[in-house]
C-alpha cells in the first residue's frame, strides 16, 4: 500500500522529465532553438486547424502537449540495463516493446521505458528509448574483451541514486525530500562528460569497429543523446529547419502525411561534433559526436491488423525504391510512400470499421441527454451520435524508423551487416524481467473507455 506522504511515481516522472529538458537545453543550445520552433508551429496549427484543436481538447492531450518528449540512451551491460529498469520503475516507467536494430546494421537491441496506463500517461508521457549494446557482435575478440573490461569498471549510477532506488523498493515509495533528491541524483546518469575513459588510440579502435561501440564504451555514463518534442505538423517543422540554422535528415521516417495521422513520424538533425579529452590528453583535443536533435508527430495507435498493413505498405515502397532513402532519392521515396499508402483508409470511420486503429470512446452531449440507451449496440450508439471516438495516441516507437534515426546520425560509414538473429530472450534476461506487449496496453485502454461510456449511461 502506498504511504500517503509518498510522492506519486507519475509526479516524480513529470519532474524528472522537466529536469532532463532543462539540463539538455543548457548543454545543447540547438535543442532550445528546436523547442521554440516546435512551440511556434504547434500554436499555429491549433489556431488554424479547429479539428485538431477540438480533438486534442476532447482527449485531454492538449494538457500534455508541452510536457511531451522522449529521450534515448545506450548502455553496455546487463547490470546497467537491469538497474536502469529499477530506476525508471521509481518513476512509474515500465519496459514496453522489444526492438531489434541489428537487421539495419546497428549492433543493439532496445526497449522503451514509459508509463503504461492512460491516466499516468496524461500526467507525463515521458519515454526513454533504451538500447543495450550487443558486445557479442564485435568480431575482434581482443577488442571485445577490452570493451567488456572498460564497461565492467564503470558505475553509471551515483551511490545516492542506488540508495534511493533501494529505499523506494523497500518502502513502496519516496517522500517529498527523497523524491527531490532522487530526481537530482538520477539526472547524473544521463549527463554529458567532457572526458573519455579511454585513450585516443583505444577510442579510434572502438570507433573503427562501429561508432556506436565507441559511444557506449568510451564514456563514464550513458549520456542522453537526444530529447524529442512532439509537433502537431512535422512537415512544417522539417521545411522551416534550414531557416533556423538546422539541417534536417533527408526524409521523414514513418508513414507519409495524411488527413488522419497514424503511428509516428520522425525527423532529426545530425549529431554535433563536441570536444573531448581522452585519457592520454590533458585538455580537450579530441572530439566525439553523439548528441543530436529530433522531432516527432504522433498519430493513432494501430491494431495488429493495422500494423500489418502499415508494414506491408512500407516494405513495398522501400522495396520499390531499392536503396536506403537519402538526399538523392528523397523525392522519389516520398512519392512511392504516398502512392503505396493510398491503400490505407484515411478517415477515422474507415479505420474504425476495418479495425485498423484503437480508439477512445466518449459519451456526447446528445448521449448524456437521452435515456434508455443501454439496449443499443456500440455501432448504433456511434451512428446515432450518442457516442463519439478519438484515436488513441501511439506511445511507442518503430524499428525501421529508429534504425533510420540511428543511421542518419552515425553516418553511412556505420552501415554494417550482422547475420545474428534477433534475441529477445537474451535482452529480457539482461533486463531482469519481460518486456510488455504494447498492443495489449492499447486494447486495454480502448476496452476501459468503452466500459466507462456504458457506466455513464447509468
Ligand atoms: C536511438 C534512436 C531511435 C527513435 O526515436 O526512434 C530513436 C538512439 O540513437 O540511441 O530515438
Ligand atoms: Ni528518438
Short mmCIF file of C-alpha atoms and ligand atoms in Angstrom, two decimals:
data_model
loop_
_atom_site.label_atom_id
_atom_site.label_comp_id
_atom_site.label_asym_id
_atom_site.label_seq_id
_atom_site.Cartn_x
_atom_site.Cartn_y
_atom_site.Cartn_z
CA UNK A 1 0.00 0.00 0.00
CA UNK A 2 1.44 3.35 -0.91
CA UNK A 3 2.04 5.71 2.00
CA UNK A 4 0.02 8.95 1.97
CA UNK A 5 3.15 11.07 2.28
CA UNK A 6 4.84 9.46 -0.73
CA UNK A 7 5.10 11.43 -3.96
CA UNK A 8 3.34 9.60 -6.79
CA UNK A 9 5.69 7.98 -9.32
CA UNK A 10 3.87 9.94 -12.05
CA UNK A 11 4.84 13.24 -10.45
CA UNK A 12 8.43 12.09 -10.00
CA UNK A 13 8.49 11.26 -13.71
CA UNK A 14 7.00 14.63 -14.61
CA UNK A 15 9.65 16.42 -12.54
CA UNK A 16 12.44 14.26 -13.91
CA UNK A 17 11.38 14.93 -17.48
CA UNK A 18 11.43 18.68 -16.78
CA UNK A 19 14.85 18.47 -15.10
CA UNK A 20 16.22 16.49 -18.06
CA UNK A 21 14.85 19.06 -20.50
CA UNK A 22 16.41 21.94 -18.54
CA UNK A 23 19.78 20.19 -18.41
CA UNK A 24 19.70 19.38 -22.13
CA UNK A 25 18.64 22.89 -23.12
CA UNK A 26 21.58 24.27 -21.19
CA UNK A 27 24.05 21.80 -22.68
CA UNK A 28 22.76 21.76 -26.27
CA UNK A 29 21.57 25.23 -27.36
CA UNK A 30 20.19 23.87 -30.64
CA UNK A 31 17.64 21.90 -28.61
CA UNK A 32 16.29 25.21 -27.31
CA UNK A 33 16.03 26.52 -30.88
CA UNK A 34 14.16 23.40 -31.93
CA UNK A 35 11.79 23.65 -28.95
CA UNK A 36 10.97 27.23 -29.89
CA UNK A 37 10.25 26.24 -33.49
CA UNK A 38 8.01 23.36 -32.36
CA UNK A 39 6.08 25.57 -29.92
CA UNK A 40 5.52 28.17 -32.62
CA UNK A 41 4.34 25.51 -35.09
CA UNK A 42 2.00 23.91 -32.55
CA UNK A 43 0.45 27.29 -31.77
CA UNK A 44 -0.05 27.93 -35.49
CA UNK A 45 -1.72 24.54 -36.03
CA UNK A 46 -4.03 25.00 -33.02
CA UNK A 47 -5.08 28.41 -34.33
CA UNK A 48 -5.66 27.36 -37.92
CA UNK A 49 -6.97 23.80 -37.60
CA UNK A 50 -10.05 23.71 -35.37
CA UNK A 51 -10.45 19.98 -35.91
CA UNK A 52 -7.03 19.19 -34.44
CA UNK A 53 -7.70 21.61 -31.58
CA UNK A 54 -11.05 20.04 -30.74
CA UNK A 55 -9.62 16.53 -30.92
CA UNK A 56 -6.79 17.42 -28.52
CA UNK A 57 -9.29 19.09 -26.22
CA UNK A 58 -11.64 16.16 -26.04
CA UNK A 59 -8.88 13.65 -25.30
CA UNK A 60 -7.17 15.99 -22.82
CA UNK A 61 -3.92 15.66 -24.79
CA UNK A 62 -3.80 19.43 -25.06
CA UNK A 63 -2.61 19.49 -21.43
CA UNK A 64 0.28 17.13 -22.02
CA UNK A 65 1.43 18.58 -25.34
CA UNK A 66 4.04 20.95 -23.89
CA UNK A 67 5.27 18.27 -21.48
CA UNK A 68 5.71 15.79 -24.24
CA UNK A 69 9.19 14.50 -25.07
CA UNK A 70 11.18 11.31 -25.45
CA UNK A 71 14.88 10.73 -24.95
CA UNK A 72 17.32 7.97 -25.82
CA UNK A 73 20.29 6.32 -24.15
CA UNK A 74 22.54 3.35 -24.88
CA UNK A 75 24.05 1.11 -22.22
CA UNK A 76 26.76 -1.53 -22.30
CA UNK A 77 26.00 -4.28 -19.77
CA UNK A 78 23.15 -6.40 -18.45
CA UNK A 79 23.70 -4.99 -14.99
CA UNK A 80 23.39 -1.40 -16.25
CA UNK A 81 20.15 -2.24 -18.07
CA UNK A 82 18.65 -4.07 -15.09
CA UNK A 83 19.48 -1.20 -12.72
CA UNK A 84 18.02 1.31 -15.18
CA UNK A 85 14.80 -0.71 -15.16
CA UNK A 86 14.71 -0.30 -11.37
CA UNK A 87 15.49 3.42 -11.61
CA UNK A 88 12.73 4.00 -14.16
CA UNK A 89 10.29 1.94 -12.08
CA UNK A 90 10.63 4.52 -9.29
CA UNK A 91 9.14 6.98 -11.80
CA UNK A 92 6.37 4.60 -12.90
CA UNK A 93 8.08 3.64 -16.17
CA UNK A 94 7.99 0.06 -17.46
CA UNK A 95 9.84 -1.51 -20.40
CA UNK A 96 7.38 -1.65 -23.30
CA UNK A 97 8.18 -3.39 -26.58
CA UNK A 98 11.29 -5.05 -27.98
CA UNK A 99 13.13 -3.50 -30.92
CA UNK A 100 15.89 -5.33 -32.73
CA UNK A 101 18.12 -2.94 -34.66
CA UNK A 102 20.68 -5.47 -35.89
CA UNK A 103 18.96 -6.16 -39.23
CA UNK A 104 19.63 -2.48 -40.00
CA UNK A 105 23.31 -2.79 -39.11
CA UNK A 106 23.12 -1.21 -35.64
CA UNK A 107 24.56 -3.60 -33.01
CA UNK A 108 21.92 -3.00 -30.31
CA UNK A 109 18.52 -4.16 -29.18
CA UNK A 110 16.16 -1.90 -27.31
CA UNK A 111 13.01 -1.24 -25.35
CA UNK A 112 11.14 1.94 -24.39
CA UNK A 113 10.58 2.79 -20.74
CA UNK A 114 7.27 4.60 -20.31
CA UNK A 115 4.10 4.89 -18.25
CA UNK A 116 1.52 2.29 -19.25
CA UNK A 117 -1.88 3.48 -18.01
CA UNK A 118 -3.79 6.29 -19.75
CA UNK A 119 -4.17 8.33 -16.56
CA UNK A 120 -0.43 8.07 -15.86
CA UNK A 121 0.40 9.00 -19.48
CA UNK A 122 -1.78 12.05 -19.07
CA UNK A 123 0.36 13.28 -16.13
CA UNK A 124 3.58 12.72 -18.07
CA UNK A 125 4.07 10.79 -21.32
CA UNK A 126 7.89 10.94 -20.93
CA UNK A 127 9.58 7.95 -22.61
CA UNK A 128 13.17 6.77 -22.91
CA UNK A 129 14.26 4.62 -25.85
CA UNK A 130 16.91 2.45 -24.21
CA UNK A 131 19.39 0.34 -26.15
CA UNK A 132 21.72 -2.39 -24.98
CA UNK A 133 24.95 -2.83 -26.93
CA UNK A 134 25.44 -6.37 -28.24
CA UNK A 135 29.12 -6.89 -27.48
CA UNK A 136 28.93 -10.41 -28.89
CA UNK A 137 28.71 -8.80 -32.34
CA UNK A 138 32.25 -7.39 -32.08
CA UNK A 139 34.20 -9.81 -34.25
CA UNK A 140 37.64 -8.81 -32.99
CA UNK A 141 37.94 -10.89 -29.79
CA UNK A 142 40.69 -8.79 -28.29
CA UNK A 143 38.69 -5.61 -28.80
CA UNK A 144 35.57 -7.28 -27.41
CA UNK A 145 37.44 -8.26 -24.23
CA UNK A 146 38.83 -4.74 -23.94
CA UNK A 147 35.35 -3.20 -24.30
CA UNK A 148 33.98 -5.61 -21.70
CA UNK A 149 36.73 -4.76 -19.21
CA UNK A 150 36.21 -1.00 -19.62
CA UNK A 151 32.47 -1.41 -19.08
CA UNK A 152 32.98 -3.66 -16.06
CA UNK A 153 34.98 -0.93 -14.35
CA UNK A 154 32.43 1.83 -14.55
CA UNK A 155 29.46 2.59 -12.38
CA UNK A 156 26.87 4.73 -14.16
CA UNK A 157 24.75 5.44 -11.07
CA UNK A 158 25.63 7.64 -8.11
CA UNK A 159 25.70 5.85 -4.71
CA UNK A 160 22.86 8.11 -3.54
CA UNK A 161 20.71 7.17 -6.55
CA UNK A 162 21.26 3.48 -5.80
CA UNK A 163 20.32 4.01 -2.14
CA UNK A 164 17.14 5.82 -3.07
CA UNK A 165 16.15 3.07 -5.52
CA UNK A 166 16.62 0.53 -2.72
CA UNK A 167 14.57 2.68 -0.38
CA UNK A 168 11.72 3.15 -2.87
CA UNK A 169 11.61 -0.61 -3.44
CA UNK A 170 11.73 -1.40 0.26
CA UNK A 171 9.20 1.22 1.46
CA UNK A 172 7.00 1.29 -1.64
CA UNK A 173 7.68 4.94 -2.49
CA UNK A 174 9.65 8.11 -1.77
CA UNK A 175 8.82 11.05 0.49
CA UNK A 176 8.94 14.61 -0.84
CA UNK A 177 12.55 15.28 0.14
CA UNK A 178 13.71 11.84 -1.06
CA UNK A 179 11.88 12.33 -4.36
CA UNK A 180 13.59 15.67 -4.89
CA UNK A 181 16.97 14.15 -4.10
CA UNK A 182 16.21 11.19 -6.38
CA UNK A 183 15.50 13.44 -9.39
CA UNK A 184 18.79 15.27 -8.83
CA UNK A 185 20.80 12.08 -8.45
CA UNK A 186 19.13 10.14 -11.26
CA UNK A 187 19.88 13.02 -13.62
CA UNK A 188 23.63 12.47 -13.11
CA UNK A 189 23.48 9.16 -15.01
CA UNK A 190 22.32 10.98 -18.16
CA UNK A 191 24.82 13.84 -18.07
CA UNK A 192 27.40 14.51 -20.78
CA UNK A 193 31.07 14.01 -19.87
CA UNK A 194 33.80 16.07 -21.48
CA UNK A 195 36.44 13.45 -20.81
CA UNK A 196 36.57 9.90 -22.11
CA UNK A 197 37.61 6.83 -20.10
CA UNK A 198 39.93 5.53 -22.85
CA UNK A 199 42.96 6.82 -24.76
CA UNK A 200 42.70 8.44 -28.18
CA UNK A 201 44.04 5.27 -29.82
CA UNK A 202 41.61 2.99 -27.94
CA UNK A 203 38.76 5.28 -28.97
CA UNK A 204 39.89 5.10 -32.59
CA UNK A 205 39.86 1.28 -32.48
CA UNK A 206 36.42 1.09 -30.88
CA UNK A 207 35.09 3.62 -33.35
CA UNK A 208 36.57 1.74 -36.31
CA UNK A 209 34.59 -1.34 -35.23
CA UNK A 210 31.39 0.73 -35.03
CA UNK A 211 30.88 4.34 -33.99
CA UNK A 212 28.14 3.27 -31.67
CA UNK A 213 30.50 0.97 -29.78
CA UNK A 214 32.82 3.89 -29.07
CA UNK A 215 29.86 5.97 -27.94
CA UNK A 216 28.80 3.38 -25.37
CA UNK A 217 32.17 2.13 -24.18
CA UNK A 218 34.41 5.22 -24.07
CA UNK A 219 32.48 7.32 -21.55
CA UNK A 220 31.60 7.35 -17.86
CA UNK A 221 27.91 7.06 -18.48
CA UNK A 222 25.06 6.77 -20.99
CA UNK A 223 24.64 10.47 -21.84
CA UNK A 224 21.18 11.31 -23.11
CA UNK A 225 21.71 11.60 -26.86
CA UNK A 226 18.55 13.47 -27.83
CA UNK A 227 15.32 14.81 -26.41
CA UNK A 228 12.40 14.96 -28.79
CA UNK A 229 9.43 17.33 -28.57
CA UNK A 230 6.09 16.43 -30.18
CA UNK A 231 4.91 18.62 -33.02
CA UNK A 232 1.42 18.82 -34.49
CA UNK A 233 2.82 19.27 -38.01
CA UNK A 234 6.18 17.72 -38.76
CA UNK A 235 6.22 18.80 -42.43
CA UNK A 236 6.13 22.47 -41.43
CA UNK A 237 8.99 21.98 -38.96
CA UNK A 238 11.03 19.97 -41.48
CA UNK A 239 10.59 22.73 -44.08
CA UNK A 240 11.49 25.52 -41.63
CA UNK A 241 14.51 23.93 -40.00
CA UNK A 242 17.07 25.27 -42.53
CA UNK A 243 15.89 28.85 -41.99
CA UNK A 244 16.63 28.33 -38.29
CA UNK A 245 20.16 27.09 -38.93
CA UNK A 246 19.26 23.42 -38.51
CA UNK A 247 19.86 20.84 -41.27
CA UNK A 248 17.33 18.01 -41.19
CA UNK A 249 17.88 14.44 -42.40
CA UNK A 250 16.80 13.74 -45.98
CA UNK A 251 13.42 12.10 -45.33
CA UNK A 252 10.82 11.95 -42.58
CA UNK A 253 10.65 8.42 -41.14
CA UNK A 254 7.35 6.61 -40.71
CA UNK A 255 4.07 6.93 -42.64
CA UNK A 256 3.51 9.70 -45.21
CA UNK A 257 1.47 12.83 -44.49
CA UNK A 258 -2.24 12.00 -44.06
CA UNK A 259 -5.55 13.57 -43.02
CA UNK A 260 -5.65 11.18 -40.06
CA UNK A 261 -2.10 10.75 -38.74
CA UNK A 262 -1.13 7.21 -37.75
CA UNK A 263 1.72 5.84 -35.62
CA UNK A 264 4.78 8.04 -35.56
CA UNK A 265 6.60 10.34 -37.98
CA UNK A 266 10.12 11.49 -37.09
CA UNK A 267 12.93 13.59 -38.41
CA UNK A 268 16.27 14.59 -36.91
CA UNK A 269 19.34 16.73 -37.43
CA UNK A 270 22.87 15.42 -37.36
CA UNK A 271 24.86 14.91 -34.20
CA UNK A 272 27.18 17.75 -33.26
CA UNK A 273 30.93 17.34 -33.05
CA UNK A 274 31.88 18.06 -29.46
CA UNK A 275 35.34 18.46 -27.86
CA UNK A 276 36.52 15.53 -25.74
CA UNK A 277 39.66 14.86 -23.71
CA UNK A 278 41.00 11.31 -23.94
CA UNK A 279 42.89 9.79 -21.01
CA UNK A 280 46.26 10.45 -22.65
CA UNK A 281 45.45 14.12 -23.19
CA UNK A 282 45.39 16.92 -20.66
CA UNK A 283 42.83 19.07 -22.45
CA UNK A 284 40.05 18.59 -24.96
CA UNK A 285 41.93 17.75 -28.15
CA UNK A 286 39.64 15.03 -29.41
CA UNK A 287 36.05 15.14 -30.49
CA UNK A 288 33.02 12.89 -30.41
CA UNK A 289 29.57 13.26 -31.90
CA UNK A 290 26.59 11.67 -30.23
CA UNK A 291 24.06 14.32 -29.33
CA UNK A 292 21.51 15.27 -31.93
CA UNK A 293 18.03 16.76 -32.25
CA UNK A 294 14.81 15.08 -33.29
CA UNK A 295 11.13 15.94 -33.61
CA UNK A 296 8.14 13.68 -33.81
CA UNK A 297 4.48 13.78 -34.75
CA UNK A 298 2.27 11.14 -33.15
CA UNK A 299 -0.88 9.65 -34.61
CA UNK A 300 -3.26 6.78 -33.98
CA UNK A 301 -2.11 3.53 -32.39
CA UNK A 302 -2.78 0.68 -34.83
CA UNK A 303 -4.26 -2.74 -34.12
CA UNK A 304 -2.27 -5.84 -35.19
CA UNK A 305 -4.25 -5.74 -38.44
CA UNK A 306 -3.46 -2.05 -39.00
CA UNK A 307 0.18 -2.58 -38.15
CA UNK A 308 0.45 -5.48 -40.60
CA UNK A 309 -0.97 -3.24 -43.32
CA UNK A 310 1.47 -0.45 -42.37
CA UNK A 311 4.43 -2.84 -42.50
CA UNK A 312 3.33 -4.27 -45.85
CA UNK A 313 2.95 -0.83 -47.48
CA UNK A 314 6.22 0.47 -46.01
CA UNK A 315 8.10 -2.58 -47.25
CA UNK A 316 6.52 -2.32 -50.69
CA UNK A 317 7.60 1.33 -51.03
CA UNK A 318 11.11 0.58 -49.78
CA UNK A 319 11.48 -2.48 -52.00
CA UNK A 320 10.49 -0.42 -55.00
CA UNK A 321 12.99 2.30 -54.06
CA UNK A 322 15.62 -0.46 -53.81
CA UNK A 323 18.01 1.65 -51.70
CA UNK A 324 18.17 3.38 -48.31
CA UNK A 325 16.29 6.69 -48.54
CA UNK A 326 18.83 9.51 -48.99
CA UNK A 327 19.16 13.04 -50.34
CA UNK A 328 19.38 11.83 -53.93
CA UNK A 329 16.21 9.72 -53.90
CA UNK A 330 14.14 11.57 -51.27
CA UNK A 331 11.55 12.93 -53.73
CA UNK A 332 11.05 9.53 -55.29
CA UNK A 333 10.80 7.90 -51.86
CA UNK A 334 8.10 10.36 -50.76
CA UNK A 335 6.16 9.79 -53.99
CA UNK A 336 6.36 6.00 -53.57
CA UNK A 337 5.19 6.22 -49.96
CA UNK A 338 2.19 8.37 -50.89
CA UNK A 339 1.35 6.04 -53.75
CA UNK A 340 1.50 2.84 -51.68
CA UNK A 341 -0.25 4.31 -48.64
CA UNK A 342 -3.25 5.33 -50.74
CA UNK A 343 -4.45 1.85 -49.83
CA UNK A 344 -4.61 2.72 -46.10
CA UNK A 345 -8.06 4.18 -45.22
CA UNK A 346 -7.66 7.83 -44.25
CA UNK A 347 -10.80 8.56 -42.23
CA UNK A 348 -11.44 7.76 -38.58
CA UNK A 349 -14.60 5.91 -39.52
CA UNK A 350 -12.79 3.87 -42.16
CA UNK A 351 -10.05 2.91 -39.74
CA UNK A 352 -12.56 2.06 -37.04
CA UNK A 353 -14.84 -0.02 -39.23
CA UNK A 354 -11.95 -2.02 -40.60
CA UNK A 355 -10.45 -2.35 -37.10
CA UNK A 356 -7.14 -0.81 -38.13
CA UNK A 357 -6.72 1.57 -35.16
CA UNK A 358 -7.53 1.77 -31.44
CA UNK A 359 -9.97 4.39 -30.15
CA UNK A 360 -11.13 6.13 -27.04
CA UNK A 361 -14.91 6.38 -26.75
CA UNK A 362 -16.83 9.33 -25.33
CA UNK A 363 -20.50 9.91 -24.50
CA UNK A 364 -21.67 13.01 -26.41
CA UNK A 365 -23.99 15.78 -25.11
CA UNK A 366 -26.76 14.12 -27.02
CA UNK A 367 -25.94 10.79 -25.40
CA UNK A 368 -26.00 12.31 -21.94
CA UNK A 369 -29.35 13.99 -22.63
CA UNK A 370 -31.03 10.77 -23.76
CA UNK A 371 -32.24 7.98 -21.50
CA UNK A 372 -32.69 4.27 -22.17
CA UNK A 373 -29.68 3.88 -24.45
CA UNK A 374 -28.43 0.76 -22.73
CA UNK A 375 -30.09 -1.62 -25.14
CA UNK A 376 -28.29 -0.16 -28.17
CA UNK A 377 -25.14 -1.75 -29.59
CA UNK A 378 -21.86 0.17 -29.80
CA UNK A 379 -22.15 0.80 -33.56
CA UNK A 380 -25.70 2.13 -33.22
CA UNK A 381 -24.66 4.44 -30.39
CA UNK A 382 -21.94 5.83 -32.65
CA UNK A 383 -24.13 6.04 -35.76
CA UNK A 384 -26.83 7.91 -33.86
CA UNK A 385 -24.30 10.33 -32.36
CA UNK A 386 -24.69 9.23 -28.74
CA UNK A 387 -21.06 8.17 -28.62
CA UNK A 388 -18.05 9.64 -30.38
CA UNK A 389 -14.48 8.36 -30.86
CA UNK A 390 -10.98 9.80 -30.94
CA UNK A 391 -7.95 7.68 -31.86
CA UNK A 392 -5.60 6.54 -29.09
CA UNK A 393 -2.17 8.13 -29.44
CA UNK A 394 0.65 5.79 -30.42
CA UNK A 395 3.00 5.92 -27.42
CA UNK A 396 5.75 3.68 -28.80
CA UNK A 397 8.45 3.52 -31.48
CA UNK A 398 9.01 1.90 -34.88
CA UNK A 399 12.06 -0.28 -35.56
CA UNK A 400 12.61 0.77 -39.19
CA UNK A 401 12.28 4.45 -38.24
CA UNK A 402 14.58 4.05 -35.24
CA UNK A 403 17.19 2.45 -37.49
CA UNK A 404 16.87 5.41 -39.88
CA UNK A 405 17.38 7.85 -36.99
CA UNK A 406 20.42 5.93 -35.71
CA UNK A 407 21.92 5.78 -39.18
CA UNK A 408 21.43 9.41 -40.10
CA UNK A 409 23.44 10.25 -37.01
CA UNK A 410 26.15 7.68 -37.26
CA UNK A 411 26.81 8.44 -40.92
CA UNK A 412 26.85 5.97 -43.77
CA UNK A 413 30.22 4.64 -42.66
CA UNK A 414 28.30 2.93 -39.88
CA UNK A 415 26.44 0.57 -42.23
CA UNK A 416 27.23 -2.99 -41.23
CA UNK A 417 25.64 -6.35 -41.72
CA UNK A 418 25.01 -8.70 -38.85
CA UNK A 419 23.90 -12.25 -39.54
CA UNK A 420 22.89 -12.68 -35.90
CA UNK A 421 19.26 -13.36 -35.11
CA UNK A 422 17.08 -11.16 -33.00
CA UNK A 423 17.37 -12.22 -29.39
CA UNK A 424 14.52 -11.01 -27.26
CA UNK A 425 15.16 -13.69 -24.70
CA UNK A 426 18.73 -12.54 -24.07
CA UNK A 427 17.52 -8.94 -23.82
CA UNK A 428 14.89 -9.82 -21.24
CA UNK A 429 17.35 -11.88 -19.29
CA UNK A 430 19.66 -8.85 -19.12
CA UNK A 431 16.74 -6.63 -18.20
CA UNK A 432 15.74 -8.97 -15.39
CA UNK A 433 12.09 -9.08 -16.48
CA UNK A 434 9.99 -9.43 -19.60
CA UNK A 435 9.00 -6.51 -21.80
CA UNK A 436 5.35 -5.53 -22.03
CA UNK A 437 3.44 -6.05 -25.27
CA UNK A 438 2.31 -2.59 -26.38
CA UNK A 439 -0.69 -3.84 -28.35
CA UNK A 440 -2.20 -5.34 -25.22
CA UNK A 441 -1.96 -1.95 -23.50
CA UNK A 442 -3.89 -0.14 -26.26
CA UNK A 443 -6.54 -2.86 -26.35
CA UNK A 444 -7.00 -2.50 -22.58
CA UNK A 445 -7.27 1.30 -22.75
CA UNK A 446 -9.88 1.02 -25.51
CA UNK A 447 -11.82 -1.58 -23.52
CA UNK A 448 -11.78 0.59 -20.38
CA UNK A 449 -13.07 3.61 -22.28
CA UNK A 450 -16.00 1.64 -23.72
CA UNK A 451 -16.78 0.29 -20.28
CA UNK A 452 -16.75 3.82 -18.80
CA UNK A 453 -19.14 5.03 -21.50
CA UNK A 454 -21.66 2.31 -20.70
CA UNK A 455 -21.30 3.04 -16.98
CA UNK A 456 -22.01 6.71 -17.70
CA UNK A 457 -25.29 5.73 -19.37
CA UNK A 458 -26.35 4.50 -15.92
C1 LIG B 1 18.00 5.92 -30.53
C2 LIG B 1 17.47 6.10 -31.93
C3 LIG B 1 15.98 5.77 -32.03
C4 LIG B 1 13.74 6.98 -32.08
O1 LIG B 1 13.08 7.98 -31.75
O2 LIG B 1 13.29 6.12 -32.86
C5 LIG B 1 15.10 6.86 -31.56
C6 LIG B 1 19.44 6.26 -30.38
O3 LIG B 1 20.03 6.88 -31.28
O4 LIG B 1 20.00 5.91 -29.33
O5 LIG B 1 15.41 7.66 -30.75
NI1 LIG B 2 14.23 9.39 -30.77
#
